[in-house]
Amino acid sequence: MGKLELIQALNSDTGRVWNVGWHPKGAALASCGEDKSIRIWTKDLRGKWTNKIVLTDGHKRTIRQVSWSPSGNYLASASFDATTCIWDRKSGEFECNATLEGHDNEVKSVAWSSNGLFLATCSRDKSVWIWEVNDEDEYDCTSVINSHTQDVKKVTFHPTENILASCSYDDTIKLYKDEPSEFEWICYETLTGHSSTVWSIAFDSTGSRLASCSDDGTVKIWKEYPSGFPPGNGAPTWKCVCTLDGYHERTIYDISWCRLTGLIATASGDDCVRVFKEDANSDPDQPTFSLVATEKAHSQDVNCVAWSPEVPGLLASCSDDGEIKLWEFKK
Amino acid sequence: MSRFSGTLQLTDLDDFINPSQECIKPVKIEKTTNSTGSKITIREDGYFQIADDGSSQKLQKVEITLADCLACSGCITSAESVLVTQQSQEELLRVFQENDKLKSINSPEAKVIIVSISIQPLLSLSVRYQLTPNECASKLAHYFKRLGADMVVDMSVADDLAILESQREFIRRFRSRENDGVKNALPMLASSCPGFVCYAEKTHGSYILPYIATTKSPQQIMGSLIKEYVRNNLGNRQIYHVTVMPCYDKKLEATREDFYSKETDSKDVDCVITAIELEQMLSREGIELNSLDNGTFHQPWVSNDSEVSPDLAGNSGSGSGGYSDQIFKYAARELFGRDNVNLEYKSIRNPDFREVLLESNGEVLLRFAIVNGFRNIQNLVQKLKRGKSQYDYVEVMACPSGCLNGGAQIRPGDGKSVKELITEIEGLYESLSSPLPEENKIIKHLYDHWLGGQDSDKCSKILHTQYHEIEKIPNALNIKW
């Protein structure tokens, strides 16, 4: 068994914290929540994480997610006010230089593609939107996809390709790709298996596997079979190859798959953060994962977990209890 | 699956609360003049009003009409159940049967049933039943008459009126911007797509509505022509007016209060039937359209209405009515004295966002665009909101590829892709003759004998309409995580 050691609790007295997002270089952490502001935390000279920047006036309602662009030059924020803001610091200070409107109601999630050319948003209006990033801070809507039949909870891009995944209150996960002949993104795969809302999804470092977490209390690992299933038997497909059941007592709200260590962290409504590690002799077609740490991390629902993209084992979590916590995973 | 255009499907959906619970019109409260307020309790068997003396009275449930739904910023897809009962093939067949009975007893209550057929569903059915457009039209004419229609008519007369009115409206708007500096005059946006109009009213209100042409859509011009002029010609007999259209959204349009006449207590269009529903009606009756006899079209707007064999025409340009092309050519001539201009569209980003310019020595005189489908509407609307649109006119349609691919056109059969089907229908559309609307003698007759000449007050009263911003209702139930 390993353990999660608390490095620092970041208390900002802002009420419920919905999401934290690491800057791609790991040097800053952005947080957002029901106070409608975005806070950017950086390490001071003594090595303490402190809140240097507070971004307000972008949104009229709760901010549900923040997401840094791959270059780290832009920060996108998705809000229940139905808009997505793009912040940049071209002028030296962070400013909201574009507001993406179009969703009918609450925007639940926002994500950048690995090449930084696309942005995806999803909403309670059941749709997933793909935006193309143009010069001069213009964001054009290239696709509006109505594949899900319910509230879409999260969008996330493949780590290297122009492939998008989304998950929903309709219990499914969907995968999308750019289809140049149609001038549009299309949904090409629907993953079913969860018996309740799929709250979050995370690709591994290669993008050939996807982890999902659900209100049904399970984590599922999905694997891509590029030559069909069984392999060599047709069109590319994704299969569920592992279900982690019985570890969580309540809804699992978020999942993060570390691209440095391969560790999977989960955030749950039972106030705990858990870490899973793939077993050394794990069969690629039937992988096994072991629970290596459970920590009662917060006093209320944990809303989000995020592994640092730079420091192996460094994990951030945030909660309804208003706190953001930084943890170090120790074997 | 909803058959509304994508634009309408996206508007204000809700996953947690059923429409009936959230609907603002669940019960009717009979107001009594002397009481100051009323208590309502909800029991399993209904809603009850509690009077001051403690007695309770059961409240009536309110029938929700499509008009209620249109006037509300709440749910829209749930209105489909309402739609289905008021605007369905069942309703149409019921009307036909009832009218038949009335006719058989020579009742004065019997109505004249007129069916107006638009070109897009006709082409959809032509492809489905492998008929030429004119053959298909005459078979359909026969079919509707067999069902009990008194007249079947070609809607192109209304298409032409819509084009001519739009052309002149564009010139007015252009000059009001050039001469009087009127903002919000341009770009003029096409008004014939009810999906776009409804979306703009419910979500963008005052930002977008001033730009939408006030010229009525062909369906509603047809409605006025039939319910006013033709009705008059028929000695003010009651008319039941059916239109055959390419999309479900047209049913919403027909139900707008703006198109209801108090005078005759009737809607300008009583029932909208789509290509997909016609196919269902035919297959339910086991009818192969090909095997039917040929019928004829009426022309009740000319003084000596003689029945004619269908001779369909289109307007050159897009299959959505050719608005961009027709207005562009007219404006080039009227405003810049340029005749016979050649329109070369350039795709912007995708084939459903195309623009065309009129240039003179590198200066852009006119910038028009055809914008189809929801995602492109988004980009257009956002540009307009931010004041970044450079367009003078935009033909906006909610469906990708426009009206030939309307949401209620017949889906492709076995082995055919949507793209192939659209290409085939577009080919048929282009094969039609496209006489100039301004040279249509019937139109001239109508302007002279019905509308009191072009640009008359009667024209603006009868051929134009208005749009209404629908404010979002702050609803406690809407505030959710």
PDB file of N, CA and C in Angstrom, chain B residues 199-228:
ATOM      1  N   TYR B 199     -35.740  30.262 -33.643  1.00  0.00           N
ATOM      2  CA  TYR B 199     -34.502  30.238 -32.862  1.00  0.00           C
ATOM      3  C   TYR B 199     -34.071  31.661 -32.511  1.00  0.00           C
ATOM      4  N   ALA B 200     -34.126  32.549 -33.512  1.00  0.00           N
ATOM      5  CA  ALA B 200     -33.706  33.934 -33.275  1.00  0.00           C
ATOM      6  C   ALA B 200     -34.615  34.600 -32.246  1.00  0.00           C
ATOM      7  N   GLU B 201     -35.902  34.347 -32.336  1.00  0.00           N
ATOM      8  CA  GLU B 201     -36.837  34.963 -31.393  1.00  0.00           C
ATOM      9  C   GLU B 201     -36.614  34.470 -29.978  1.00  0.00           C
ATOM     10  N   LYS B 202     -36.324  33.184 -29.848  1.00  0.00           N
ATOM     11  CA  LYS B 202     -36.206  32.606 -28.505  1.00  0.00           C
ATOM     12  C   LYS B 202     -34.838  32.823 -27.885  1.00  0.00           C
ATOM     13  N   THR B 203     -33.799  32.944 -28.696  1.00  0.00           N
ATOM     14  CA  THR B 203     -32.483  33.010 -28.082  1.00  0.00           C
ATOM     15  C   THR B 203     -31.710  34.293 -28.327  1.00  0.00           C
ATOM     16  N   HIS B 204     -32.006  35.014 -29.393  1.00  0.00           N
ATOM     17  CA  HIS B 204     -31.178  36.194 -29.660  1.00  0.00           C
ATOM     18  C   HIS B 204     -31.955  37.503 -29.704  1.00  0.00           C
ATOM     19  N   GLY B 205     -33.270  37.391 -29.726  1.00  0.00           N
ATOM     20  CA  GLY B 205     -34.134  38.557 -29.633  1.00  0.00           C
ATOM     21  C   GLY B 205     -33.657  39.773 -30.401  1.00  0.00           C
ATOM     22  N   SER B 206     -33.528  40.883 -29.693  1.00  0.00           N
ATOM     23  CA  SER B 206     -33.303  42.175 -30.340  1.00  0.00           C
ATOM     24  C   SER B 206     -31.975  42.252 -31.086  1.00  0.00           C
ATOM     25  N   TYR B 207     -31.038  41.350 -30.786  1.00  0.00           N
ATOM     26  CA  TYR B 207     -29.768  41.378 -31.521  1.00  0.00           C
ATOM     27  C   TYR B 207     -29.965  41.031 -32.992  1.00  0.00           C
ATOM     28  N   ILE B 208     -30.872  40.112 -33.244  1.00  0.00           N
ATOM     29  CA  ILE B 208     -30.972  39.541 -34.582  1.00  0.00           C
ATOM     30  C   ILE B 208     -32.264  39.930 -35.303  1.00  0.00           C
ATOM     31  N   LEU B 209     -33.360  40.056 -34.551  1.00  0.00           N
ATOM     32  CA  LEU B 209     -34.662  40.239 -35.205  1.00  0.00           C
ATOM     33  C   LEU B 209     -34.732  41.411 -36.190  1.00  0.00           C
ATOM     34  N   PRO B 210     -34.100  42.552 -35.883  1.00  0.00           N
ATOM     35  CA  PRO B 210     -34.220  43.663 -36.845  1.00  0.00           C
ATOM     36  C   PRO B 210     -33.656  43.331 -38.226  1.00  0.00           C
ATOM     37  N   TYR B 211     -32.757  42.371 -38.277  1.00  0.00           N
ATOM     38  CA  TYR B 211     -32.125  42.036 -39.554  1.00  0.00           C
ATOM     39  C   TYR B 211     -32.985  41.111 -40.412  1.00  0.00           C
ATOM     40  N   ILE B 212     -33.902  40.398 -39.787  1.00  0.00           N
ATOM     41  CA  ILE B 212     -34.683  39.427 -40.545  1.00  0.00           C
ATOM     42  C   ILE B 212     -35.698  40.159 -41.427  1.00  0.00           C
ATOM     43  N   ALA B 213     -35.715  39.789 -42.697  1.00  0.00           N
ATOM     44  CA  ALA B 213     -36.627  40.424 -43.652  1.00  0.00           C
ATOM     45  C   ALA B 213     -38.060  40.345 -43.133  1.00  0.00           C
ATOM     46  N   THR B 214     -38.812  41.408 -43.334  1.00  0.00           N
ATOM     47  CA  THR B 214     -40.202  41.361 -42.886  1.00  0.00           C
ATOM     48  C   THR B 214     -41.084  40.657 -43.913  1.00  0.00           C
ATOM     49  N   THR B 215     -40.558  40.448 -45.103  1.00  0.00           N
ATOM     50  CA  THR B 215     -41.313  39.728 -46.123  1.00  0.00           C
ATOM     51  C   THR B 215     -41.713  38.348 -45.587  1.00  0.00           C
ATOM     52  N   LYS B 216     -42.979  38.022 -45.735  1.00  0.00           N
ATOM     53  CA  LYS B 216     -43.463  36.720 -45.270  1.00  0.00           C
ATOM     54  C   LYS B 216     -42.823  35.587 -46.059  1.00  0.00           C
ATOM     55  N   SER B 217     -42.839  34.416 -45.486  1.00  0.00           N
ATOM     56  CA  SER B 217     -42.353  33.241 -46.201  1.00  0.00           C
ATOM     57  C   SER B 217     -43.368  32.872 -47.278  1.00  0.00           C
ATOM     58  N   PRO B 218     -42.939  32.119 -48.299  1.00  0.00           N
ATOM     59  CA  PRO B 218     -43.889  31.695 -49.339  1.00  0.00           C
ATOM     60  C   PRO B 218     -45.114  30.988 -48.763  1.00  0.00           C
ATOM     61  N   GLN B 219     -44.901  30.153 -47.749  1.00  0.00           N
ATOM     62  CA  GLN B 219     -46.064  29.450 -47.191  1.00  0.00           C
ATOM     63  C   GLN B 219     -47.115  30.439 -46.702  1.00  0.00           C
ATOM     64  N   GLN B 220     -46.671  31.486 -46.015  1.00  0.00           N
ATOM     65  CA  GLN B 220     -47.639  32.407 -45.435  1.00  0.00           C
ATOM     66  C   GLN B 220     -48.188  33.402 -46.464  1.00  0.00           C
ATOM     67  N   ILE B 221     -47.397  33.693 -47.492  1.00  0.00           N
ATOM     68  CA  ILE B 221     -47.943  34.495 -48.595  1.00  0.00           C
ATOM     69  C   ILE B 221     -49.048  33.693 -49.284  1.00  0.00           C
ATOM     70  N   MET B 222     -48.776  32.410 -49.460  1.00  0.00           N
ATOM     71  CA  MET B 222     -49.778  31.519 -50.034  1.00  0.00           C
ATOM     72  C   MET B 222     -51.024  31.525 -49.155  1.00  0.00           C
ATOM     73  N   GLY B 223     -50.807  31.494 -47.847  1.00  0.00           N
ATOM     74  CA  GLY B 223     -51.910  31.514 -46.895  1.00  0.00           C
ATOM     75  C   GLY B 223     -52.788  32.736 -47.108  1.00  0.00           C
ATOM     76  N   SER B 224     -52.146  33.907 -47.228  1.00  0.00           N
ATOM     77  CA  SER B 224     -52.922  35.137 -47.431  1.00  0.00           C
ATOM     78  C   SER B 224     -53.638  35.124 -48.778  1.00  0.00           C
ATOM     79  N   LEU B 225     -52.925  34.658 -49.786  1.00  0.00           N
ATOM     80  CA  LEU B 225     -53.517  34.622 -51.125  1.00  0.00           C
ATOM     81  C   LEU B 225     -54.788  33.769 -51.122  1.00  0.00           C
ATOM     82  N   ILE B 226     -54.686  32.594 -50.491  1.00  0.00           N
ATOM     83  CA  ILE B 226     -55.830  31.681 -50.485  1.00  0.00           C
ATOM     84  C   ILE B 226     -56.949  32.213 -49.588  1.00  0.00           C
ATOM     85  N   LYS B 227     -56.590  32.625 -48.377  1.00  0.00           N
ATOM     86  CA  LYS B 227     -57.625  32.977 -47.406  1.00  0.00           C
ATOM     87  C   LYS B 227     -58.201  34.369 -47.629  1.00  0.00           C
ATOM     88  N   GLU B 228     -57.486  35.194 -48.397  1.00  0.00           N
ATOM     89  CA  GLU B 228     -58.046  36.506 -48.648  1.00  0.00           C
ATOM     90  C   GLU B 228     -58.568  36.619 -50.079  1.00  0.00           C
TER      91      GLU B 228
END
